[in-house]
PDB file of C-alpha atoms in Angstrom:
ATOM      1  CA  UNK L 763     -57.945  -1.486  26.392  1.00  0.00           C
ATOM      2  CA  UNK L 764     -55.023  -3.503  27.771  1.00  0.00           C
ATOM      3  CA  UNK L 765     -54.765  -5.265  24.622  1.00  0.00           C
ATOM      4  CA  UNK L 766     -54.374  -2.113  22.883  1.00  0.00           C
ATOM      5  CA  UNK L 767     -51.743  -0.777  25.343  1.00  0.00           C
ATOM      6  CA  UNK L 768     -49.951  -3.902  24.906  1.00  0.00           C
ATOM      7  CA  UNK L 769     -49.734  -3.698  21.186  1.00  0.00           C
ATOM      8  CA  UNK L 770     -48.749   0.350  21.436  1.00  0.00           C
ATOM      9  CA  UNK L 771     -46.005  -0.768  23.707  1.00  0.00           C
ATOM     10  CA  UNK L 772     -44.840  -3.751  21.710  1.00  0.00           C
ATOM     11  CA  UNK L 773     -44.487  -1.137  18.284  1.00  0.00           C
ATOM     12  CA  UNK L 774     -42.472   1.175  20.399  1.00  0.00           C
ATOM     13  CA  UNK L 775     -40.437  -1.517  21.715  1.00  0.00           C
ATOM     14  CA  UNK L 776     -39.797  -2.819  17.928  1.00  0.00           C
ATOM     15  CA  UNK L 777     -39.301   0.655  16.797  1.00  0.00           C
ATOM     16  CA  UNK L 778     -36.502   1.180  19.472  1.00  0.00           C
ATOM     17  CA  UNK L 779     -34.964  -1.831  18.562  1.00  0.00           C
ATOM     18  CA  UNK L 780     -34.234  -1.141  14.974  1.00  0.00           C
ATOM     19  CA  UNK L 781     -33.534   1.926  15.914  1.00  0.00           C
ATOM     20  CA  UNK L 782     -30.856   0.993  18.210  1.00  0.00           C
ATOM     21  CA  UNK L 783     -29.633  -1.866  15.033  1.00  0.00           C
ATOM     22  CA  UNK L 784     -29.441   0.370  12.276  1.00  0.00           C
ATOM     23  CA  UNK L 785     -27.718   3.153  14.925  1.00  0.00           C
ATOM     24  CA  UNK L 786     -25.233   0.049  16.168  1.00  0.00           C
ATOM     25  CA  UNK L 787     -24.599  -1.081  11.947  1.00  0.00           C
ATOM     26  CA  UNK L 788     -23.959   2.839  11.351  1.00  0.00           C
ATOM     27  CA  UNK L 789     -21.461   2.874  14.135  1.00  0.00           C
ATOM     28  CA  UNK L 790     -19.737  -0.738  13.101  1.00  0.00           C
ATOM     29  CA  UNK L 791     -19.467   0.859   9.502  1.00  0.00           C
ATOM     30  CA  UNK L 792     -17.757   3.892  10.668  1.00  0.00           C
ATOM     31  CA  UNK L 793     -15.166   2.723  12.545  1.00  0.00           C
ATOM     32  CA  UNK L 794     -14.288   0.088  10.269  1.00  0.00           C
ATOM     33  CA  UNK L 795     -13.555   2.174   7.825  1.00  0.00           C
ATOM     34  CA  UNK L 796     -11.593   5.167  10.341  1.00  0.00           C
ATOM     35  CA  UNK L 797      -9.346   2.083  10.958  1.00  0.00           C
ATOM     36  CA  UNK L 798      -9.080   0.794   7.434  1.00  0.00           C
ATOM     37  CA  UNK L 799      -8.814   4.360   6.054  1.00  0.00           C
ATOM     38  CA  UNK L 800      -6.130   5.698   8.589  1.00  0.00           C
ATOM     39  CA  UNK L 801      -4.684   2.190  11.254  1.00  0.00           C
ATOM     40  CA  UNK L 802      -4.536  -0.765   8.605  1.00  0.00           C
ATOM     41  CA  UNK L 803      -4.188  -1.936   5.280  1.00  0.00           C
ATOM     42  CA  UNK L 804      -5.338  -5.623   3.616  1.00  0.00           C
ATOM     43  CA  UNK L 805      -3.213  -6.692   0.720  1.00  0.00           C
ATOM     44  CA  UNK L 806      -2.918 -10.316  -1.019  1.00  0.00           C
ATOM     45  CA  UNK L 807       0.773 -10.889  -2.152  1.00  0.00           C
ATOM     46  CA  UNK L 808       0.915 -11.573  -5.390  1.00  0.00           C
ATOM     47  CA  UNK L 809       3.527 -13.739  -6.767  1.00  0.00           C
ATOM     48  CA  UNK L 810       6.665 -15.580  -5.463  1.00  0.00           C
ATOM     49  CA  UNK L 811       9.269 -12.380  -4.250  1.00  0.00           C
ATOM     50  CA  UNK L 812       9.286 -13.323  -0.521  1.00  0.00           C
ATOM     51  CA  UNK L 813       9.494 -16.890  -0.890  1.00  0.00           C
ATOM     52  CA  UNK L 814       9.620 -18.682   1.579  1.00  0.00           C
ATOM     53  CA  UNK L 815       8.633 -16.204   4.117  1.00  0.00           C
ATOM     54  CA  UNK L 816       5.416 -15.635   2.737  1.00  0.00           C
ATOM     55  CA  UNK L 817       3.799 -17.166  -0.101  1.00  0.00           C
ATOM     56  CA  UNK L 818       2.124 -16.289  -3.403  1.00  0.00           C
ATOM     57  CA  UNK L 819      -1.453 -15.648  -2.298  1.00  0.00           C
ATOM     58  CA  UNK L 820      -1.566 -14.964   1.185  1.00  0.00           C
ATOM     59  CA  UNK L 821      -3.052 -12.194   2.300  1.00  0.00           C
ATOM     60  CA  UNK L 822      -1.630  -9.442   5.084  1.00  0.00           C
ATOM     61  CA  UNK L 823      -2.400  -6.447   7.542  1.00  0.00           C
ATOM     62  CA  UNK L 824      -0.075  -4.072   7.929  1.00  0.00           C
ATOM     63  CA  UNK L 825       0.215  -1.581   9.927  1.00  0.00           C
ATOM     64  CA  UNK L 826      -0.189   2.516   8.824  1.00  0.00           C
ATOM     65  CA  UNK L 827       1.180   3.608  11.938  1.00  0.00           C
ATOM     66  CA  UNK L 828       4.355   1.743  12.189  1.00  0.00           C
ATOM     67  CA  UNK L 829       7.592   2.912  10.980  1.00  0.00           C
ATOM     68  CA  UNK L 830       9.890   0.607   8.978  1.00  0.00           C
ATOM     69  CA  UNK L 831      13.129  -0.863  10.775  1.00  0.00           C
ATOM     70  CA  UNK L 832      15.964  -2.594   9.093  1.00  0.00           C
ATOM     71  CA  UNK L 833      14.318  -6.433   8.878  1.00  0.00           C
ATOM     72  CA  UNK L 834      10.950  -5.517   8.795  1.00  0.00           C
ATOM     73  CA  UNK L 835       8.778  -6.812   5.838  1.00  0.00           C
ATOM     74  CA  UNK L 836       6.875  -3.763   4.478  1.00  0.00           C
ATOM     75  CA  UNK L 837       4.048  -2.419   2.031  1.00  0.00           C
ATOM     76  CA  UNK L 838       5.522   0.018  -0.548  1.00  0.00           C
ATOM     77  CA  UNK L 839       3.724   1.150  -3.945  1.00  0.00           C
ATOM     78  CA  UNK L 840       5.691   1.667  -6.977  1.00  0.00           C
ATOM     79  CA  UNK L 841       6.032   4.627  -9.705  1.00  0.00           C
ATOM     80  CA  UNK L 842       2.955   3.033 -11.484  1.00  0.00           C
ATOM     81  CA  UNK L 843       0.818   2.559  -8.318  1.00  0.00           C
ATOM     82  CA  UNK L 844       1.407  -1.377  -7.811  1.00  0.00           C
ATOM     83  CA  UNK L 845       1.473  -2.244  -3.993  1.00  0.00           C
ATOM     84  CA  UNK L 846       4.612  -4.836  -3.089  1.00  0.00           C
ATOM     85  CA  UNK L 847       5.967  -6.802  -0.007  1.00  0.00           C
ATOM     86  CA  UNK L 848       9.691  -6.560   0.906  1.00  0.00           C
ATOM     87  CA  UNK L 849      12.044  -6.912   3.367  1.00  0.00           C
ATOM     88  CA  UNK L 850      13.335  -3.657   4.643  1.00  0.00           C
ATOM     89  CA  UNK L 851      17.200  -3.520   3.858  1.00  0.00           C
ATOM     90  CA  UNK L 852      18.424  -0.319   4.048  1.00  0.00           C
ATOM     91  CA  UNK L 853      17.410   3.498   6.053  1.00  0.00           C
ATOM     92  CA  UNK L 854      17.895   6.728   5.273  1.00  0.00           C
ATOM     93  CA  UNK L 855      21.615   7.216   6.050  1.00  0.00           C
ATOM     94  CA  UNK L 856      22.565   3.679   5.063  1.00  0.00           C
ATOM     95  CA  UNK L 857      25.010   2.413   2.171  1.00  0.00           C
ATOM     96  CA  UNK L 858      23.425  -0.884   0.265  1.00  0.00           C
ATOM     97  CA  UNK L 859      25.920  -2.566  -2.110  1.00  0.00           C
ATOM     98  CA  UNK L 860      26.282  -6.027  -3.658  1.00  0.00           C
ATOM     99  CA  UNK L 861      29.001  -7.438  -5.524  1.00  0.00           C
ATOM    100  CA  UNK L 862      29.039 -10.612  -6.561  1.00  0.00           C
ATOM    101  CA  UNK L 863      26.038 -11.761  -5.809  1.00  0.00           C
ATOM    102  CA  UNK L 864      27.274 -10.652  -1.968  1.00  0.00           C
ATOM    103  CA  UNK L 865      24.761  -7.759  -0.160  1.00  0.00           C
ATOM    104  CA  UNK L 866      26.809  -5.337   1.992  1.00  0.00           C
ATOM    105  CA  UNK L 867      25.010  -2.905   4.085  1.00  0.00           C
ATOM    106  CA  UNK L 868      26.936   0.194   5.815  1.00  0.00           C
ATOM    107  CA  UNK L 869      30.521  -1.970   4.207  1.00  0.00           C
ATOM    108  CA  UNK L 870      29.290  -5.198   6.437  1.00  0.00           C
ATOM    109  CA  UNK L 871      27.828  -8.319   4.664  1.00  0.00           C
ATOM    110  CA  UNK L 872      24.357  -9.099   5.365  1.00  0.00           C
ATOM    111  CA  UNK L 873      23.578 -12.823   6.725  1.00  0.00           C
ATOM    112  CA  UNK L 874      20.478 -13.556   6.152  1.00  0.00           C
ATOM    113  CA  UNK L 875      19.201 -16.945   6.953  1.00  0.00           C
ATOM    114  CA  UNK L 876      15.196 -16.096   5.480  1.00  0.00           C
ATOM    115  CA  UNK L 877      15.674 -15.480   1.846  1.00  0.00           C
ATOM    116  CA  UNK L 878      14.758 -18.574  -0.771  1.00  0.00           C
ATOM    117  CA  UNK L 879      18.653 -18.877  -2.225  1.00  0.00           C
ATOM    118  CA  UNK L 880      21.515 -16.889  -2.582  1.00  0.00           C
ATOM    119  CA  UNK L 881      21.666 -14.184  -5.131  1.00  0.00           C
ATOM    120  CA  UNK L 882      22.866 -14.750  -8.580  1.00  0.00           C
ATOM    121  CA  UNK L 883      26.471 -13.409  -9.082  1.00  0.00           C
ATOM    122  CA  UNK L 884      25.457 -10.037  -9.636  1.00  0.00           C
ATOM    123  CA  UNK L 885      26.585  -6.355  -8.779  1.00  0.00           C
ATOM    124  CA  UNK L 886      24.724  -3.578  -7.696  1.00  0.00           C
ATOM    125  CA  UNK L 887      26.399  -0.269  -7.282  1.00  0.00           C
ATOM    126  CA  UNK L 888      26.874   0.863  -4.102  1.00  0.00           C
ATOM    127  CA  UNK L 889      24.472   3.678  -3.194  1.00  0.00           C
ATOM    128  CA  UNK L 890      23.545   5.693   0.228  1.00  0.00           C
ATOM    129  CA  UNK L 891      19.834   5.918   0.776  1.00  0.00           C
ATOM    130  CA  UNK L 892      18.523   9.210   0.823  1.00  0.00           C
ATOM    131  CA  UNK L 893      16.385  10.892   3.475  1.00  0.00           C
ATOM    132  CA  UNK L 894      12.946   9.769   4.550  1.00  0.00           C
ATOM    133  CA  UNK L 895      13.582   6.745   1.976  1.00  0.00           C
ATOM    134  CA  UNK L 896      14.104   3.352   2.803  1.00  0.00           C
ATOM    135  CA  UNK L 897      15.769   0.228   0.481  1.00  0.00           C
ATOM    136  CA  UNK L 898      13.658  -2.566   0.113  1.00  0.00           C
ATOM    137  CA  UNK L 899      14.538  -6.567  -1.333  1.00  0.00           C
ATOM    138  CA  UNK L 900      12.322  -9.610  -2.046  1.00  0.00           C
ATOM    139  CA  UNK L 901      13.692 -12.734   0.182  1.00  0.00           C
ATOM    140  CA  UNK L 902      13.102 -14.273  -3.409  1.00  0.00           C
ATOM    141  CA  UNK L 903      16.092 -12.432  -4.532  1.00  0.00           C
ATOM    142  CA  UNK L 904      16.399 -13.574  -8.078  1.00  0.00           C
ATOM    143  CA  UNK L 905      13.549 -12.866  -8.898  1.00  0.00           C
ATOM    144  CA  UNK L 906      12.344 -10.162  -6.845  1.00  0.00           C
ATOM    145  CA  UNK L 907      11.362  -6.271  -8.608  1.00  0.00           C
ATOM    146  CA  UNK L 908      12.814  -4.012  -5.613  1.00  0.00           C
ATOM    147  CA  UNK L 909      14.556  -1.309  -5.050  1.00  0.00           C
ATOM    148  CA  UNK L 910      17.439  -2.900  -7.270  1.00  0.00           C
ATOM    149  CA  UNK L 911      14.521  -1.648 -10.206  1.00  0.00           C
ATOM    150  CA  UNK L 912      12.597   1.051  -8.737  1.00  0.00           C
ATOM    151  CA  UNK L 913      15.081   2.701  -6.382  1.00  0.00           C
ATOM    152  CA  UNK L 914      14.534   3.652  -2.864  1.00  0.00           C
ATOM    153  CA  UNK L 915      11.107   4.741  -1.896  1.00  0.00           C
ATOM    154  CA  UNK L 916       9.994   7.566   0.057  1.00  0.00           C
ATOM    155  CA  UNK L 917       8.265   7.219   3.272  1.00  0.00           C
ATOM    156  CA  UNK L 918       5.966   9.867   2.913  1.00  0.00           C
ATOM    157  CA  UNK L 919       4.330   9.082  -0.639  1.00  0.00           C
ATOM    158  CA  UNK L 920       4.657   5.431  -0.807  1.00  0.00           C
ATOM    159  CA  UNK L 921       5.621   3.484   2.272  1.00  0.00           C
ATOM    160  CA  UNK L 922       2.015   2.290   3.133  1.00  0.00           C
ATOM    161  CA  UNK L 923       3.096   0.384   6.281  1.00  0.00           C
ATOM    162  CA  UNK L 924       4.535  -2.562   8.258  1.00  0.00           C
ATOM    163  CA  UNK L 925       3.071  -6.221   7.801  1.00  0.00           C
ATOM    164  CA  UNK L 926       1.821  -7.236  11.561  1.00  0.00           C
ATOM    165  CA  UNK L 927       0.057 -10.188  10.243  1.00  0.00           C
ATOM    166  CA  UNK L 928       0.330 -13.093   7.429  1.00  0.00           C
ATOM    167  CA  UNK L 929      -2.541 -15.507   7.129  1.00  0.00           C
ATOM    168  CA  UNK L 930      -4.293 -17.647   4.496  1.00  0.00           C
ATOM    169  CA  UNK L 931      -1.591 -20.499   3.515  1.00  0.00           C
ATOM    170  CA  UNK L 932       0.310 -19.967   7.041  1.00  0.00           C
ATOM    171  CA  UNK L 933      -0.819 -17.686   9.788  1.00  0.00           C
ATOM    172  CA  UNK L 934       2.023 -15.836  11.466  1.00  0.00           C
ATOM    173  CA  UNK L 935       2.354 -12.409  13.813  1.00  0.00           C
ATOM    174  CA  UNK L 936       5.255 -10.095  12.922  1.00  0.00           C
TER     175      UNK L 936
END
């Protein structure tokens, strides 16, 4: 008789266990995918626009909660649904221009000591970025398919969110 009770109890315990597993996977699933779905994003950058700040390859988490600031490097998709990485130039309110080769932002050139070279002599018209857009440049300026091609882009239907972390070739907290 004990040996039976032992066994009964022994089931029960098993049975509660897996129970409590498959409740505790359920759970893990389900939040990772709240947080994917609505706190973070993954993304591998592909190809050499934000030289050298980060490089071909790497892969990022950005942030869906954070709002962009002048500086901060960014997830935006483009007209044909193509996520990028660039460097936040310009707000809403804000004049971008660049004449030879020389970016101006609000009639004030930009220094910026993080992109790969200076720009090419080139001009860019000067242009005042709409509401709830931002402007948005590859450090890899030369080479870089930005806002100088796509225009501004709108916060609401494709900013996707703020890089907070760069890791694979270099690992780095934004």
């Amino acid at each position: 008789m004990e040996i039976e009770n032992s066994r009964v109890a022994r089931k029960k315990q098993n049975q509660t266990s897996s129970k409590e597993w498959i409740f505790s996977f359920a759970f893990a699933i389900i939040v990772v995918f709240l947080l994917r779905t609505f706190v973070v994003g993954l993304a591998i950058v592909d190809g050499p626009s934000m030289l050298n700040t980060i490089q071909d390859g790497d892969r990022i988490v950005y942030s869906k909660l954070s709002k962009p600031d002048k500086g901060d490097i960014v997830v935006v998709v483009t007209p044909d649904g193509t996520k990028i990485i660039k460097r936040v130039i310009g707000l809403e309110g804000d004049t971008v221009e660049i004449q030879n080769g020389i970016l101006y932002v609000n009639g004030k050139e930009k220094k910026e000591d993080y992109i790969m070279e200076p720009m090419f002599d080139y001009d860019y018209e000067k242009i005042t970025v709409p509401k709830g857009k931002i402007f948005v440049m590859g450090d890899n300026r030369n080479i870089s398919a930005d806002s100088r091609k796509y225009g501004t882009f709108d916060l609401k239907d494709h900013y996707e969110g703020k890089v907070v972390l760069e890791f694979w070739n270099n690992f780095k907290l934004y």
